[in-house]
Coordinates of N, CA and C and ligand atoms in Angstrom, one line a residue:
M1 N 43.4 -71.0 72.4 CA 42.7 -70.1 73.3 C 41.5 -69.4 72.6
Q2 N 40.4 -69.3 73.3 CA 39.3 -68.6 72.7 C 39.4 -67.1 72.8
N3 N 39.1 -66.4 71.7 CA 39.1 -65.0 71.8 C 37.6 -64.5 71.7
A4 N 37.1 -63.9 72.8 CA 35.7 -63.5 72.9 C 35.2 -62.6 71.7
K5 N 36.1 -61.7 71.3 CA 35.7 -60.8 70.2 C 35.5 -61.6 68.9
M6 N 36.4 -62.6 68.7 CA 36.4 -63.4 67.5 C 35.1 -64.3 67.5
I7 N 34.8 -64.9 68.6 CA 33.7 -65.8 68.7 C 32.4 -64.9 68.5
Q8 N 32.3 -63.7 69.1 CA 31.1 -62.9 68.9 C 31.0 -62.5 67.5
A9 N 32.1 -62.1 66.8 CA 32.0 -61.7 65.4 C 31.6 -62.9 64.5
L10 N 32.0 -64.1 64.8 CA 31.6 -65.3 64.1 C 30.1 -65.6 64.2
N11 N 29.7 -65.4 65.5 CA 28.2 -65.6 65.7 C 27.4 -64.5 65.0
E12 N 27.9 -63.3 65.0 CA 27.2 -62.2 64.2 C 27.1 -62.6 62.8
Q13 N 28.2 -63.1 62.2 CA 28.2 -63.5 60.8 C 27.2 -64.7 60.6
L14 N 27.1 -65.6 61.5 CA 26.2 -66.7 61.4 C 24.8 -66.1 61.2
N15 N 24.5 -65.1 62.0 CA 23.1 -64.4 62.0 C 23.0 -63.7 60.6
K16 N 24.0 -63.0 60.1 CA 23.9 -62.3 58.9 C 23.7 -63.3 57.7
E17 N 24.3 -64.5 57.8 CA 24.1 -65.4 56.7 C 22.7 -66.0 56.7
L18 N 22.1 -66.2 58.0 CA 20.7 -66.6 58.1 C 19.8 -65.5 57.6
F19 N 20.1 -64.3 57.9 CA 19.3 -63.2 57.3 C 19.4 -63.1 55.8
S20 N 20.6 -63.4 55.3 CA 20.7 -63.4 53.8 C 19.8 -64.4 53.2
A21 N 19.7 -65.6 53.8 CA 18.8 -66.7 53.3 C 17.3 -66.2 53.4
Y22 N 17.0 -65.5 54.5 CA 15.7 -65.0 54.7 C 15.3 -63.9 53.7
F23 N 16.3 -63.0 53.4 CA 16.1 -61.9 52.5 C 15.9 -62.5 51.1
Y24 N 16.7 -63.4 50.7 CA 16.6 -64.0 49.4 C 15.3 -64.9 49.2
L25 N 14.8 -65.4 50.3 CA 13.6 -66.1 50.3 C 12.4 -65.2 49.9
A26 N 12.5 -63.9 50.5 CA 11.5 -62.9 50.2 C 11.6 -62.6 48.7
M27 N 12.8 -62.5 48.1 CA 13.0 -62.2 46.7 C 12.5 -63.4 45.9
Q28 N 12.7 -64.6 46.3 CA 12.2 -65.8 45.6 C 10.6 -65.7 45.6
A29 N 10.0 -65.3 46.7 CA 8.6 -65.2 46.7 C 8.1 -64.2 45.7
Y30 N 8.8 -63.0 45.6 CA 8.4 -62.0 44.7 C 8.4 -62.5 43.3
F31 N 9.5 -63.2 42.9 CA 9.5 -63.7 41.5 C 8.5 -64.9 41.3
S32 N 8.3 -65.7 42.3 CA 7.3 -66.7 42.2 C 5.9 -66.2 41.9
S33 N 5.6 -65.1 42.6 CA 4.3 -64.5 42.5 C 4.1 -63.8 41.1
H34 N 5.2 -63.6 40.4 CA 5.2 -63.0 39.1 C 5.4 -64.1 38.0
N35 N 5.4 -65.3 38.4 CA 5.6 -66.5 37.5 C 6.9 -66.4 36.6
L36 N 7.9 -65.8 37.2 CA 9.2 -65.7 36.6 C 10.0 -66.9 37.1
D37 N 9.8 -68.1 36.5 CA 10.4 -69.3 37.1 C 11.9 -69.4 37.1
G38 N 12.6 -68.8 36.2 CA 14.0 -68.8 36.2 C 14.6 -67.9 37.3
F39 N 14.0 -66.7 37.5 CA 14.4 -65.9 38.6 C 14.1 -66.5 39.9
T40 N 13.0 -67.2 40.0 CA 12.6 -67.9 41.2 C 13.6 -69.0 41.5
N41 N 14.0 -69.7 40.4 CA 15.1 -70.8 40.6 C 16.4 -70.2 41.1
Y42 N 16.8 -69.0 40.5 CA 18.0 -68.4 40.9 C 18.0 -68.1 42.4
F43 N 16.9 -67.6 42.9 CA 16.9 -67.3 44.4 C 16.7 -68.5 45.2
R44 N 16.1 -69.5 44.7 CA 15.9 -70.8 45.4 C 17.4 -71.3 45.7
V45 N 18.2 -71.3 44.6 CA 19.6 -71.7 44.8 C 20.3 -70.8 45.7
Q46 N 20.1 -69.5 45.6 CA 20.8 -68.6 46.5 C 20.5 -68.8 47.9
V47 N 19.2 -69.1 48.2 CA 18.8 -69.4 49.6 C 19.5 -70.6 50.1
Q48 N 19.6 -71.6 49.3 CA 20.3 -72.9 49.7 C 21.8 -72.6 50.0
E49 N 22.4 -71.7 49.1 CA 23.8 -71.4 49.4 C 24.0 -70.6 50.7
E50 N 23.1 -69.7 50.9 CA 23.2 -68.9 52.2 C 23.0 -69.8 53.4
R51 N 22.2 -70.8 53.3 CA 22.0 -71.7 54.4 C 23.3 -72.5 54.6
D52 N 24.0 -72.8 53.5 CA 25.3 -73.5 53.7 C 26.3 -72.6 54.3
H53 N 26.3 -71.3 54.0 CA 27.2 -70.3 54.6 C 27.0 -70.3 56.1
A54 N 25.7 -70.2 56.4 CA 25.3 -70.1 57.9 C 25.8 -71.4 58.6
L55 N 25.6 -72.5 58.0 CA 26.0 -73.8 58.6 C 27.5 -73.8 58.7
G56 N 28.2 -73.2 57.7 CA 29.7 -73.2 57.7 C 30.1 -72.5 59.0
F57 N 29.5 -71.3 59.3 CA 29.9 -70.6 60.6 C 29.5 -71.4 61.8
F58 N 28.3 -72.0 61.7 CA 27.8 -72.8 62.9 C 28.8 -73.9 63.2
N59 N 29.2 -74.7 62.1 CA 30.0 -75.8 62.3 C 31.5 -75.4 62.7
Y60 N 31.9 -74.3 62.1 CA 33.2 -73.8 62.5 C 33.3 -73.5 64.0
L61 N 32.3 -72.8 64.4 CA 32.2 -72.4 65.9 C 32.2 -73.7 66.7
N62 N 31.4 -74.7 66.3 CA 31.4 -76.0 67.1 C 32.8 -76.6 67.1
K63 N 33.4 -76.6 65.9 CA 34.7 -77.2 65.7 C 35.8 -76.6 66.7
I64 N 35.8 -75.3 66.8 CA 36.8 -74.7 67.6 C 36.4 -74.5 69.1
G65 N 35.2 -75.1 69.4 CA 34.7 -75.0 70.8 C 34.2 -73.7 71.2
G66 N 33.8 -72.9 70.2 CA 33.2 -71.6 70.5 C 31.7 -71.7 70.7
K67 N 31.2 -71.0 71.6 CA 29.8 -71.1 71.9 C 28.9 -70.5 70.8
V68 N 28.0 -71.3 70.3 CA 27.0 -70.8 69.3 C 25.9 -70.0 70.1
T69 N 25.7 -68.8 69.6 CA 24.6 -68.0 70.2 C 23.7 -67.5 69.1
L70 N 22.5 -68.1 69.1 CA 21.5 -67.7 68.0 C 20.7 -66.5 68.5
T71 N 20.6 -65.6 67.6 CA 19.8 -64.4 67.9 C 18.7 -64.2 66.9
E72 N 17.9 -63.2 67.2 CA 16.8 -62.9 66.4 C 17.2 -62.5 64.9
I73 N 16.4 -63.0 64.0 CA 16.7 -62.7 62.6 C 15.8 -61.6 62.1
Q74 N 16.4 -60.5 61.6 CA 15.7 -59.3 61.2 C 14.6 -59.6 60.1
E75 N 13.5 -58.9 60.1 CA 12.5 -59.1 59.1 C 13.1 -58.4 57.8
P76 N 13.0 -59.2 56.7 CA 13.5 -58.6 55.4 C 12.5 -57.7 54.7
Q77 N 12.9 -57.0 53.8 CA 12.0 -56.3 52.9 C 11.2 -57.3 52.1
N78 N 9.9 -57.1 52.1 CA 9.0 -58.1 51.4 C 8.4 -57.7 50.1
D79 N 8.5 -56.4 49.9 CA 7.8 -55.8 48.6 C 8.9 -55.2 47.8
F80 N 8.8 -55.5 46.5 CA 9.7 -55.0 45.5 C 9.0 -54.5 44.3
S81 N 9.6 -53.5 43.6 CA 8.9 -52.9 42.5 C 9.3 -53.4 41.1
S82 N 10.4 -54.0 41.0 CA 10.9 -54.6 39.7 C 12.0 -55.6 39.9
P83 N 12.3 -56.4 38.9 CA 13.4 -57.3 39.0 C 14.7 -56.5 39.2
L84 N 14.9 -55.4 38.6 CA 16.1 -54.6 38.7 C 16.3 -54.1 40.2
E85 N 15.2 -53.7 40.8 CA 15.3 -53.3 42.2 C 15.7 -54.5 43.1
V86 N 15.2 -55.6 42.8 CA 15.6 -56.8 43.6 C 17.1 -57.1 43.5
F87 N 17.6 -57.1 42.2 CA 19.0 -57.4 42.0 C 19.9 -56.3 42.6
E88 N 19.4 -55.0 42.5 CA 20.3 -53.9 43.1 C 20.4 -54.1 44.6
L89 N 19.2 -54.5 45.2 CA 19.3 -54.7 46.7 C 20.1 -55.9 47.0
A90 N 20.0 -57.0 46.2 CA 20.8 -58.2 46.4 C 22.3 -57.9 46.3
L91 N 22.7 -57.1 45.3 CA 24.1 -56.8 45.1 C 24.6 -55.9 46.3
K92 N 23.8 -54.9 46.7 CA 24.1 -54.1 47.8 C 24.3 -54.9 49.1
H93 N 23.4 -55.9 49.2 CA 23.5 -56.8 50.4 C 24.8 -57.6 50.4
E94 N 25.1 -58.1 49.2 CA 26.4 -58.9 49.1 C 27.6 -58.0 49.4
Q95 N 27.6 -56.8 49.0 CA 28.7 -55.9 49.2 C 28.8 -55.6 50.7
F96 N 27.7 -55.5 51.4 CA 27.7 -55.4 52.9 C 28.3 -56.7 53.5
I97 N 27.9 -57.8 53.0 CA 28.4 -59.1 53.6 C 29.9 -59.2 53.3
T98 N 30.4 -58.8 52.2 CA 31.8 -58.8 51.9 C 32.6 -57.9 52.9
Q99 N 32.1 -56.7 53.2 CA 32.7 -55.9 54.2 C 32.7 -56.5 55.5
S100 N 31.7 -57.2 55.8 CA 31.5 -57.9 57.1 C 32.6 -59.1 57.2
I101 N 32.8 -59.8 56.2 CA 33.8 -60.9 56.2 C 35.2 -60.3 56.3
Y102 N 35.4 -59.1 55.6 CA 36.7 -58.4 55.7 C 37.0 -58.0 57.2
S103 N 35.9 -57.6 57.9 CA 36.1 -57.2 59.3 C 36.5 -58.4 60.1
L104 N 35.9 -59.5 59.8 CA 36.2 -60.8 60.5 C 37.7 -61.1 60.3
M105 N 38.1 -61.0 59.0 CA 39.5 -61.2 58.7 C 40.4 -60.3 59.4
D106 N 40.0 -59.0 59.6 CA 40.9 -58.0 60.3 C 41.0 -58.5 61.7
I107 N 40.0 -59.0 62.4 CA 40.0 -59.4 63.8 C 41.0 -60.6 63.8
A108 N 40.8 -61.6 62.9 CA 41.6 -62.8 62.9 C 43.1 -62.4 62.8
R109 N 43.4 -61.5 62.0 CA 44.8 -61.1 61.8 C 45.4 -60.3 63.0
E110 N 44.5 -59.5 63.6 CA 44.9 -58.7 64.7 C 45.3 -59.6 65.9
I111 N 44.5 -60.7 66.1 CA 44.8 -61.6 67.2 C 45.7 -62.8 66.8
K112 N 46.1 -62.8 65.5 CA 47.0 -63.9 64.9 C 46.3 -65.2 65.0
D113 N 45.0 -65.2 64.7 CA 44.2 -66.5 64.7 C 44.3 -67.0 63.2
H114 N 45.4 -67.7 62.9 CA 45.6 -68.2 61.6 C 44.6 -69.2 61.1
T115 N 44.1 -70.0 62.0 CA 43.1 -71.1 61.7 C 41.8 -70.4 61.1
T116 N 41.4 -69.3 61.8 CA 40.2 -68.6 61.4 C 40.5 -67.9 60.1
E117 N 41.7 -67.4 59.9 CA 42.0 -66.7 58.6 C 41.9 -67.7 57.5
I118 N 42.3 -68.9 57.6 CA 42.2 -69.9 56.6 C 40.7 -70.2 56.3
F119 N 40.0 -70.4 57.4 CA 38.5 -70.7 57.2 C 37.9 -69.5 56.4
L120 N 38.2 -68.3 56.8 CA 37.6 -67.1 56.1 C 37.9 -66.9 54.7
Q121 N 39.1 -67.5 54.3 CA 39.6 -67.3 53.0 C 38.6 -67.8 51.9
W122 N 37.9 -68.9 52.2 CA 36.9 -69.5 51.3 C 35.8 -68.5 51.1
F123 N 35.4 -67.8 52.2 CA 34.3 -66.8 52.1 C 34.7 -65.6 51.3
I124 N 35.9 -65.2 51.4 CA 36.4 -64.1 50.6 C 36.3 -64.3 49.1
T125 N 36.7 -65.5 48.7 CA 36.6 -65.9 47.3 C 35.2 -66.0 46.9
E126 N 34.4 -66.6 47.7 CA 32.9 -66.8 47.5 C 32.3 -65.4 47.3
Q127 N 32.6 -64.4 48.1 CA 32.0 -63.1 48.0 C 32.3 -62.4 46.7
S128 N 33.6 -62.6 46.2 CA 33.9 -61.9 45.0 C 33.1 -62.5 43.8
E129 N 32.9 -63.8 43.9 CA 32.1 -64.5 42.9 C 30.6 -64.0 42.9
E130 N 30.1 -63.9 44.1 CA 28.7 -63.5 44.3 C 28.5 -62.1 43.7
E131 N 29.4 -61.2 44.1 CA 29.3 -59.8 43.6 C 29.4 -59.7 42.1
E132 N 30.3 -60.5 41.6 CA 30.5 -60.4 40.1 C 29.2 -61.0 39.4
N133 N 28.7 -62.0 39.9 CA 27.5 -62.7 39.3 C 26.3 -61.7 39.4
M134 N 26.1 -61.2 40.6 CA 24.9 -60.3 40.7 C 25.1 -59.0 40.0
G135 N 26.3 -58.5 39.9 CA 26.6 -57.3 39.2 C 26.3 -57.4 37.7
R136 N 26.6 -58.6 37.2 CA 26.4 -58.9 35.8 C 24.9 -58.9 35.5
I137 N 24.1 -59.4 36.4 CA 22.6 -59.5 36.2 C 22.0 -58.1 36.3
V138 N 22.5 -57.3 37.3 CA 22.1 -55.9 37.4 C 22.3 -55.1 36.1
N139 N 23.5 -55.3 35.5 CA 23.8 -54.6 34.2 C 22.9 -55.0 33.1
R140 N 22.6 -56.3 33.0 CA 21.8 -56.8 32.0 C 20.3 -56.3 32.1
L141 N 19.9 -56.2 33.4 CA 18.5 -55.7 33.6 C 18.4 -54.2 33.3
K142 N 19.5 -53.5 33.5 CA 19.6 -52.1 33.1 C 19.5 -52.0 31.6
L143 N 20.2 -52.8 30.9 CA 20.2 -52.8 29.5 C 18.9 -53.0 28.8
I144 N 18.1 -54.0 29.4 CA 16.9 -54.4 28.7 C 15.7 -53.4 29.1
K145 N 15.9 -52.7 30.2 CA 14.9 -51.7 30.7 C 13.6 -52.4 30.9
E146 N 12.6 -52.0 30.1 CA 11.2 -52.5 30.3 C 10.9 -53.6 29.2
D147 N 11.9 -54.0 28.5 CA 11.7 -55.0 27.4 C 11.3 -56.4 27.9
G148 N 10.1 -56.8 27.7 CA 9.6 -58.1 28.1 C 10.4 -59.3 27.6
A149 N 10.7 -59.2 26.3 CA 11.4 -60.3 25.6 C 12.8 -60.5 26.3
G150 N 13.4 -59.4 26.5 CA 14.7 -59.4 27.2 C 14.6 -60.1 28.6
L151 N 13.6 -59.7 29.3 CA 13.4 -60.2 30.6 C 13.2 -61.7 30.6
F152 N 12.4 -62.2 29.6 CA 12.2 -63.7 29.5 C 13.5 -64.4 29.1
M153 N 14.3 -63.7 28.3 CA 15.6 -64.3 28.0 C 16.5 -64.5 29.2
I154 N 16.5 -63.5 30.1 CA 17.3 -63.6 31.3 C 16.7 -64.7 32.2
D155 N 15.3 -64.7 32.2 CA 14.6 -65.6 33.1 C 15.0 -67.1 32.6
N156 N 15.0 -67.3 31.3 CA 15.4 -68.6 30.8 C 16.8 -69.0 31.2
E157 N 17.7 -68.0 31.1 CA 19.1 -68.3 31.5 C 19.2 -68.7 33.0
L158 N 18.5 -67.9 33.8 CA 18.6 -68.2 35.3 C 17.9 -69.5 35.7
S159 N 17.1 -70.0 34.8 CA 16.5 -71.3 35.1 C 17.5 -72.4 35.1
Q160 N 18.7 -72.1 34.5 CA 19.8 -73.2 34.4 C 20.6 -73.3 35.7
R161 N 20.5 -72.3 36.5 CA 21.3 -72.3 37.7 C 21.1 -73.6 38.6
L162 N 22.1 -74.2 38.9 CA 22.0 -75.5 39.8 C 22.6 -75.2 41.1
Y163 N 22.0 -75.9 42.1 CA 22.6 -75.8 43.5 C 23.7 -76.9 43.6
T164 N 24.9 -76.5 44.0 CA 25.9 -77.4 44.4 C 26.3 -77.1 45.8
P165 N 26.3 -78.1 46.7 CA 26.6 -77.8 48.1 C 28.0 -77.2 48.2
A166 N 28.1 -76.2 49.1 CA 29.4 -75.6 49.4 C 30.4 -76.6 49.9
V167 N 31.6 -76.5 49.4 CA 32.7 -77.3 50.0 C 33.7 -76.4 50.7
I168 N 33.5 -76.2 52.0 CA 34.4 -75.3 52.7 C 35.4 -76.2 53.4
P169 N 36.7 -75.9 53.1 CA 37.8 -76.8 53.6 C 37.7 -77.0 55.2
G170 N 37.7 -78.3 55.5 CA 37.8 -78.6 57.0 C 36.4 -78.6 57.7
I171 N 35.3 -78.3 56.9 CA 34.0 -78.1 57.5 C 33.1 -79.2 56.9
T172 N 32.4 -79.9 57.7 CA 31.3 -80.8 57.3 C 30.0 -80.1 57.5
L173 N 29.3 -79.9 56.4 CA 28.0 -79.1 56.6 C 26.9 -80.1 57.1
Ligands
LIG1 FE1 26.6 -65.7 52.2

């Protein structure tokens, strides 16, 4: 049986994941304009991951016969003052997304929707990895402060990040 509240919350999460991709695309553009190729690569991969997350919710809704309702995607911040500001905003955004996934889990538990609970489990694990990863970069950027050599070292490291398509159990992206 369909639960209207659950379907609506899943649709809202689909929109939030699309917004995440949009937000990180703005961050990608910022780094690209500063010729920081490793940071640009990091956000290119991040955008692809967020698209996968969005498609995960899209496909899950289709799978359970829930109506997909696409809504307007909010305009993201387009101007940033420093790499540190970007990563602080990205981390804050991921913390917001984590809370949002937790709220979805609360609804699933409340209505005893065990199938959705299992689906959401993957995202909960993913969120803790995202936060850990971004938190680490925030700390490093704080450490190097205005040091150009340090910035290029981080840039070089972030150039290694590779995109691997998300494998969400039971979902074909
Ligand atoms: Fe996401």
